[in-house]
CSV table of C-alpha atoms and ligand atoms in Angstrom, one decimal:
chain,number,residue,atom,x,y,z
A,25,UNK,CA,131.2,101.2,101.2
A,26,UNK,CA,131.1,97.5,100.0
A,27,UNK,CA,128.8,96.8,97.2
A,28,UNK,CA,125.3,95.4,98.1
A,29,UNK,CA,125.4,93.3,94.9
A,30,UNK,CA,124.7,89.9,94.9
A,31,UNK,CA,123.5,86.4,93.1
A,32,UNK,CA,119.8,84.9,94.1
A,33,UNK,CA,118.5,82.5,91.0
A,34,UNK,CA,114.9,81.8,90.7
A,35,UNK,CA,114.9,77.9,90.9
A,36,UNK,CA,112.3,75.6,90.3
A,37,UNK,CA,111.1,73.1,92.6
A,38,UNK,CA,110.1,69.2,91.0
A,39,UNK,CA,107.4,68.1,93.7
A,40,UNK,CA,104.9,65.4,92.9
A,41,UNK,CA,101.9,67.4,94.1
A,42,UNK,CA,102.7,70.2,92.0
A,43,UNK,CA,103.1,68.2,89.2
A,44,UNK,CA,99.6,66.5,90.2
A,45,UNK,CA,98.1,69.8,90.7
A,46,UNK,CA,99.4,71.3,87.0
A,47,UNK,CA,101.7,73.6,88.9
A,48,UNK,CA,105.2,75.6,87.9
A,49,UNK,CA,106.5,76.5,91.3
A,50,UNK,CA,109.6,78.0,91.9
A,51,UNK,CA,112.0,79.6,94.7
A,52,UNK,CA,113.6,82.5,94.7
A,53,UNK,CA,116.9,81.9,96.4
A,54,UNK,CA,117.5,84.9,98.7
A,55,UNK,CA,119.0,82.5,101.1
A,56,UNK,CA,122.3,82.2,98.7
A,57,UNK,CA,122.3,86.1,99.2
A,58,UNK,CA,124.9,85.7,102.1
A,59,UNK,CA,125.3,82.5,104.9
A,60,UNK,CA,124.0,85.0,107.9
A,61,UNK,CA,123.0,88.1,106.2
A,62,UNK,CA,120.6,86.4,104.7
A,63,UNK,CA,117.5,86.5,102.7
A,64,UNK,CA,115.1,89.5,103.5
A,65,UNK,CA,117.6,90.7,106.2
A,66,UNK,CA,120.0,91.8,103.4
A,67,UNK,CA,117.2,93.6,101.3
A,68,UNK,CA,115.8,94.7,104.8
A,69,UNK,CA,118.7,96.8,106.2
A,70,UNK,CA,120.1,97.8,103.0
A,71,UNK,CA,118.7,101.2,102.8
A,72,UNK,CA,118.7,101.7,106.8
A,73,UNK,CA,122.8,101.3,106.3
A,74,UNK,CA,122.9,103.6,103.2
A,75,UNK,CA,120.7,106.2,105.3
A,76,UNK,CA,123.2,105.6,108.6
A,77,UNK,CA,125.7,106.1,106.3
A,78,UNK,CA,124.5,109.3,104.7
A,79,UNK,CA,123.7,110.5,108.3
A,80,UNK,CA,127.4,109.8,109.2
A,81,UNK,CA,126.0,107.4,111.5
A,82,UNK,CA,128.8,104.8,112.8
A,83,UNK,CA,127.2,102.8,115.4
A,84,UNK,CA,124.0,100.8,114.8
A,85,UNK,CA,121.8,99.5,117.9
A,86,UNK,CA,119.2,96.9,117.5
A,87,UNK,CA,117.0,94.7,119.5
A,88,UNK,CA,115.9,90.7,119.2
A,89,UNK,CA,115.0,87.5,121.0
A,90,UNK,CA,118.4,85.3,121.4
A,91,UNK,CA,117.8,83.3,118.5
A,92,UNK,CA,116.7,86.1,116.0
A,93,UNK,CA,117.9,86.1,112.4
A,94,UNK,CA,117.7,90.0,112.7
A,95,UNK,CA,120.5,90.3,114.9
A,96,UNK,CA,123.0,87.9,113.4
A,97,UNK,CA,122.4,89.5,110.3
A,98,UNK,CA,122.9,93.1,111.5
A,99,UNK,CA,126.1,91.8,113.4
A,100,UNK,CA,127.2,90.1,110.1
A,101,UNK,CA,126.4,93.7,107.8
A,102,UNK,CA,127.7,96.1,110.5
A,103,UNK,CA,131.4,94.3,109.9
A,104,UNK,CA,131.1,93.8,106.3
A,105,UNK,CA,129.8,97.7,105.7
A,106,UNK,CA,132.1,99.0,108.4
A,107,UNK,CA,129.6,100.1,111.4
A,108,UNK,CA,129.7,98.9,115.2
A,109,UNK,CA,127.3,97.2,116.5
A,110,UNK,CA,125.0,96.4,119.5
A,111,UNK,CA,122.1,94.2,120.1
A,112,UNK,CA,120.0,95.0,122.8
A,113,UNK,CA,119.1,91.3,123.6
A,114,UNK,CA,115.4,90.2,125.3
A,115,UNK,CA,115.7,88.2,128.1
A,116,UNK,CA,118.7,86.9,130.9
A,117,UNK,CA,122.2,86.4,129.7
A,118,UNK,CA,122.4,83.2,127.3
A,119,UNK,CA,124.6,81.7,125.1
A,120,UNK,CA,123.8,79.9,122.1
A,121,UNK,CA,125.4,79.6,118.9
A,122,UNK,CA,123.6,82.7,117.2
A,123,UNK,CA,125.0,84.7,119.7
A,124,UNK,CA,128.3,83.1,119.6
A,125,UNK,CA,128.8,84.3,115.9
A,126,UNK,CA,127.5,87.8,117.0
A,127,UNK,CA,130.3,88.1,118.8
A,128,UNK,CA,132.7,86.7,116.4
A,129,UNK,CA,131.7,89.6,114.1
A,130,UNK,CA,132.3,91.9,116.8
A,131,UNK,CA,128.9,92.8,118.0
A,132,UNK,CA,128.3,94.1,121.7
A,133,UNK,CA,125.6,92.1,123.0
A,134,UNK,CA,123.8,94.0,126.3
A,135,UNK,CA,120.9,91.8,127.7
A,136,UNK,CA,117.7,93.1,129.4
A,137,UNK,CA,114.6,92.2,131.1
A,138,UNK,CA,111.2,91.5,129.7
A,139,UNK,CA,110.0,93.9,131.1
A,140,UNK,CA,112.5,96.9,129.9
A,141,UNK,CA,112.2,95.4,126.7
A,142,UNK,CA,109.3,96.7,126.0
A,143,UNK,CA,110.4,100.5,125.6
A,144,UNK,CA,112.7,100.3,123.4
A,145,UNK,CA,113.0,103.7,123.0
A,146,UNK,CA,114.1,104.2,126.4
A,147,UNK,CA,116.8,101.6,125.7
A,148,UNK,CA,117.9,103.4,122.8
A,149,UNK,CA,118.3,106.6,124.8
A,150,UNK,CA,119.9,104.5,127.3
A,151,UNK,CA,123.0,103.2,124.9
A,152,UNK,CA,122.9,105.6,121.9
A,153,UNK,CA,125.7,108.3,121.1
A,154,UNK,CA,125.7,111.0,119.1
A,155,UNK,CA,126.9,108.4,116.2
A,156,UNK,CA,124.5,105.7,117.0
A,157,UNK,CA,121.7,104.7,114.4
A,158,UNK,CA,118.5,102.8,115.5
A,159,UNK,CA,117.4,100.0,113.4
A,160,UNK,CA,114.4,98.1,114.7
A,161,UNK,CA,113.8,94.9,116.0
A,162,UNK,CA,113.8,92.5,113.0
A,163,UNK,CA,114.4,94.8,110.9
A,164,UNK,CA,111.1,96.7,110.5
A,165,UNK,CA,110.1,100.1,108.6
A,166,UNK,CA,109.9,101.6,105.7
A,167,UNK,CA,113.5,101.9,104.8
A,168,UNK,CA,113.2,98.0,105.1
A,169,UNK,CA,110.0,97.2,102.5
A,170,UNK,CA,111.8,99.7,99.9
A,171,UNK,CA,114.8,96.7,100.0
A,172,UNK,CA,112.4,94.2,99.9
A,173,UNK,CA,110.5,95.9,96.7
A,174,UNK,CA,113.6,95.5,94.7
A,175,UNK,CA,113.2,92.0,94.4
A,176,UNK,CA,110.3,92.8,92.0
A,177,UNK,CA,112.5,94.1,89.5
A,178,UNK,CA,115.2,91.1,89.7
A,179,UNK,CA,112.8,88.4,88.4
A,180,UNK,CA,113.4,87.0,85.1
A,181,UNK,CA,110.3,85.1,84.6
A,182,UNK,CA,106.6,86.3,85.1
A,183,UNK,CA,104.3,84.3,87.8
A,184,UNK,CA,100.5,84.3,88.8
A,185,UNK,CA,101.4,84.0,92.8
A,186,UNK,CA,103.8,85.3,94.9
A,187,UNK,CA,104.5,83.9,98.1
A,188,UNK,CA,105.9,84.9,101.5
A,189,UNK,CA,106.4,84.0,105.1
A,190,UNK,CA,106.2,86.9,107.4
A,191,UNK,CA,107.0,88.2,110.9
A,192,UNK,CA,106.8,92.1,110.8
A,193,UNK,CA,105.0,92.0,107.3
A,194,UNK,CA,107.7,94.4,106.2
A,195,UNK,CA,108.8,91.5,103.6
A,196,UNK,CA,105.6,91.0,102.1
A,197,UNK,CA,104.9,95.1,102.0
A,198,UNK,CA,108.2,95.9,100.1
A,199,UNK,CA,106.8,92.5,97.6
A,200,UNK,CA,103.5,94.6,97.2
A,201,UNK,CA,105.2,97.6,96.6
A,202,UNK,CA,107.2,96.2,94.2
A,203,UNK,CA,104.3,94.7,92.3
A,204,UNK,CA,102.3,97.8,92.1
A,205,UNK,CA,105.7,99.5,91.1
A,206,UNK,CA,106.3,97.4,87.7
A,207,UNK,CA,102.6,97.6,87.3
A,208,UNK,CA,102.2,94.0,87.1
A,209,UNK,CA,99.6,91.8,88.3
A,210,UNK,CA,100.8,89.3,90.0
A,211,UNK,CA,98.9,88.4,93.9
A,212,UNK,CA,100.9,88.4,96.8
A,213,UNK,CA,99.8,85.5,99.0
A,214,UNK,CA,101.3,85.6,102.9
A,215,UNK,CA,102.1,83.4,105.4
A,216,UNK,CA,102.1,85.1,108.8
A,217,UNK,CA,104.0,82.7,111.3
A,218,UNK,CA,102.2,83.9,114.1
A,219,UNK,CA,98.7,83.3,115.8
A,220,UNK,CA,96.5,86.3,115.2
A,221,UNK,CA,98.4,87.4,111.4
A,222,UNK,CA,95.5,89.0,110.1
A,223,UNK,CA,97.8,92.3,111.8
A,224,UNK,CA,99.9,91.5,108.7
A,225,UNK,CA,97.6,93.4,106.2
A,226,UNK,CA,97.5,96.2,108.9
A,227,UNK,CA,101.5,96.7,108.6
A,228,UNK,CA,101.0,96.6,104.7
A,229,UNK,CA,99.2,99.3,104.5
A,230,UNK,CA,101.1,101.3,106.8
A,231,UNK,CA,104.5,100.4,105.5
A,232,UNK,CA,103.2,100.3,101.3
A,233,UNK,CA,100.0,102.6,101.5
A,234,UNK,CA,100.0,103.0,97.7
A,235,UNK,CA,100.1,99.1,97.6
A,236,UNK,CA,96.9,96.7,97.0
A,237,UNK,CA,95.4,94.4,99.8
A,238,UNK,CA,97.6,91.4,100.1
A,239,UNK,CA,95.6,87.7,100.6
A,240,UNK,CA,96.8,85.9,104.6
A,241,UNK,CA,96.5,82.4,105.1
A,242,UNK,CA,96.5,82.4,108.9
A,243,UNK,CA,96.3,79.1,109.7
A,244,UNK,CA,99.7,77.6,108.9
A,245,UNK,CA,101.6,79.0,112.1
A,246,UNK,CA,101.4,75.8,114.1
A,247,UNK,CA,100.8,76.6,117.1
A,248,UNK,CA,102.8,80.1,117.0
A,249,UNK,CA,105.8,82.0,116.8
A,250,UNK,CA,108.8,79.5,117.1
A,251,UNK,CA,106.5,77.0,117.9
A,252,UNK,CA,106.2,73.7,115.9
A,253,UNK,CA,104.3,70.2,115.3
A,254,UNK,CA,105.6,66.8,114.7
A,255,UNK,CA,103.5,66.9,110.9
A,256,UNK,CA,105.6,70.1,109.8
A,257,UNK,CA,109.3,68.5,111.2
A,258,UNK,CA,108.4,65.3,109.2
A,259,UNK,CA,107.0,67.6,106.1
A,260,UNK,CA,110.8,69.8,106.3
A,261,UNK,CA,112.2,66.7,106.6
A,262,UNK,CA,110.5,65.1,103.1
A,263,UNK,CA,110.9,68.4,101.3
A,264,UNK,CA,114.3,69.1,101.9
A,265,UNK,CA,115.3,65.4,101.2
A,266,UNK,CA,113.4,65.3,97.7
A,267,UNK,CA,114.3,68.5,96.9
A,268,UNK,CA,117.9,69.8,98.2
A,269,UNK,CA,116.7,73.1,99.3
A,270,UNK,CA,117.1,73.5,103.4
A,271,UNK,CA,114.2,75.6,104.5
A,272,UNK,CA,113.4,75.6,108.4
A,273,UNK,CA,110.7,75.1,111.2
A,274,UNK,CA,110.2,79.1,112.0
A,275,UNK,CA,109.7,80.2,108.4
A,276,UNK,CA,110.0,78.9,105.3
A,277,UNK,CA,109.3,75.5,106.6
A,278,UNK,CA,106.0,77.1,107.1
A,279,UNK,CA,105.5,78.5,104.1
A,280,UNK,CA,106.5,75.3,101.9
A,281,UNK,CA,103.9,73.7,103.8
A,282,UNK,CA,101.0,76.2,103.0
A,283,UNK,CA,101.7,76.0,99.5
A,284,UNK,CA,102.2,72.4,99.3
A,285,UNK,CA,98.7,72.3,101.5
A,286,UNK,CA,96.8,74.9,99.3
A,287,UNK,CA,97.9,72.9,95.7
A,288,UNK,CA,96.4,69.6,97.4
A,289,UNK,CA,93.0,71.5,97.9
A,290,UNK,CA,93.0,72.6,94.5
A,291,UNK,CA,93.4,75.9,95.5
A,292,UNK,CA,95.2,77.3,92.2
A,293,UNK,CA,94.1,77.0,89.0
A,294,UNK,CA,96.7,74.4,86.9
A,295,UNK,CA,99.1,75.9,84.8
A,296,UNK,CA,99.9,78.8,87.5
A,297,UNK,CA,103.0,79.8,88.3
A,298,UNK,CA,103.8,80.2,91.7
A,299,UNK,CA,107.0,81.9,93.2
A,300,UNK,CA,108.0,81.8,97.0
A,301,UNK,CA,110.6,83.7,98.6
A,302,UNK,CA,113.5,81.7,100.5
A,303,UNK,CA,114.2,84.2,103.3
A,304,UNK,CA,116.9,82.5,104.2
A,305,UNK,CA,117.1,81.8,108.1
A,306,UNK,CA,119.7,78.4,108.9
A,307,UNK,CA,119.2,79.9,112.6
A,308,UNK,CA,115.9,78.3,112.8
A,309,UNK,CA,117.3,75.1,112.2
A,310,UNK,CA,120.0,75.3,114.7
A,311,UNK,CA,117.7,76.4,117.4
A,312,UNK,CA,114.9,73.3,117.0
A,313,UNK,CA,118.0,70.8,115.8
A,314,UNK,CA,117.1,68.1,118.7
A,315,UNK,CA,113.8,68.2,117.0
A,316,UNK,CA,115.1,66.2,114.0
B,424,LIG,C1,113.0,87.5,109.6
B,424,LIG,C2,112.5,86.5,108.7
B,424,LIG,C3,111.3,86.6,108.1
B,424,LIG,C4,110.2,87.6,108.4
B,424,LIG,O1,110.3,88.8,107.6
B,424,LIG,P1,109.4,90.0,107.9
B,424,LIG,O2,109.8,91.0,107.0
B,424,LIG,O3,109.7,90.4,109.4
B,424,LIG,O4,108.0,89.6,107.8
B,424,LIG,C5,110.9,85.6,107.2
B,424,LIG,N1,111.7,84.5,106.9
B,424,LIG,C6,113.0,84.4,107.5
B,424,LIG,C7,113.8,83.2,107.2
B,424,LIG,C8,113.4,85.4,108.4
B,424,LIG,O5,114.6,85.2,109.0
């Protein structure tokens, strides 16, 4: 198999209302982990790909919305690690450019109703073989958080806060794993990009039960998933100008944007040091591009 090594820096970030608010902030740049297998999707379906592997497992089959970051990963890692692939896609047939580089890396797109979507187990049983491995839709489980809680160990430089943007909360379990791991006590702070996130903690403790409590700030999703506001665009649009760092409307333009919020309420103490994950995820940018 291909190695799963690969180069993500801790960075800092010069931004005036850190500097106001006495704060070291930093990113850690999982988005220079690969240009579509990128960020947590890397760390997320390292193990599941290992495991397909060991189970002499050839095929993988997952499931996503048309514009997911899961699926052009998986697409991405199934020809670099030497698996087929299918995505089971939500929805009528589309095209878009996330799909059109699925393809490019060989992946078998099969589309589906809202409504069948919703088992996906059936759908699994529908298209698997004897050689086919299920991964979940963005990436979720167990398998996924143990990827994610390697990051832990990676960081060079101790911090008070870490912080994440989260869909499944499989990301921010595999951070508290980590933590609790290397026995350190650093707080993981999350930003569900969702309405209703308080599930978040739920999936923590599911996926990381030996992990502590994590802290949600549910209130920076704007709107909901995929959804967006003119003040976050023009925010992206400031950050990534001052600071050279592309982050995006679904995610990480989220979480920039809670931080940046919480360290103009005084929410941290000054002289804490703050890290936040860059998941990665250019495919949010593509899809709200008119926006900007
Ligand atoms: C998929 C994705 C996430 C969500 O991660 P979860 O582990 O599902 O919470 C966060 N950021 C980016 C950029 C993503 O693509």
């Amino acid at each position: 198999m291909q190695s799963f090594d690969f180069y993500s820096p801790e960075e800092q970030i010069y931004r005036a209302s850190f500097a106001e608010a006495g704060l070291s902030v930093y990113f850690k740049r999982d988005d220079l982990i690969h240009p579509y297998i990128s960020g947590n999707k890397w760390r997320k379906l390292k193990h599941q790909l290992l495991a397909a592997e060991a189970e002499g497992k050839t095929a993988l089959i997952t499931f996503g919305g048309a514009w997911s970051n899961h699926i052009l990963a998986t697409a991405a890692a199934a020809a670099k690690f030497n698996f087929q692939a299918t995505a089971i896609i939500r929805g009528e047939e589309v095209s878009n450019p996330v799909l059109s580089l699925c393809k490019v890396y060989g992946m078998q797109l099969i589309f589906v109703s809202r409504e069948d979507y919703k088992d996906k187990e059936a759908l699994y049983r529908r298209y698997a073989t004897e050689s086919s491995y299920f991964i979940d839709e963005g990436g979720y489980g167990a398998l996924g958080a143990l990827g994610c809680s390697e990051l832990i160990a990676e960081l060079t430089e101790k911090y008070d806060y870490i912080f994440c943007a989260a869909g499944t909360g499989t990301t921010a379990a595999g951070l508290a794993l980590g933590v609790e791991n290397s026995l350190l006590t650093t707080q993981i702070h999350v930003i569900p990009v969702l309405k209703g996130g308080e599930f978040i903690q739920m999936e923590v403790q599911k996926l990381a039960p030996s992990a502590k409590d994590v802290t949600l700030h549910v209130d920076y999703h704007f709107g909901g998933y995929a959804r967006t506001k003119p003040a976050l665009l023009t925010f992206i649009k400031d950050f990534v100008a001052d600071t050279g760092i592309l982050i995006e409307p679904t995610y990480t333009g989220k979480l920039c944007y809670a931080v940046e919020d919480l360290a103009q309420q005084g929410y941290f103490p000054a002289g804490s040091r703050i890290l936040l994950i860059h998941t990665g995820g250019l495919t949010g940018f593509i899809g709200m591009h008119e926006r900007f």
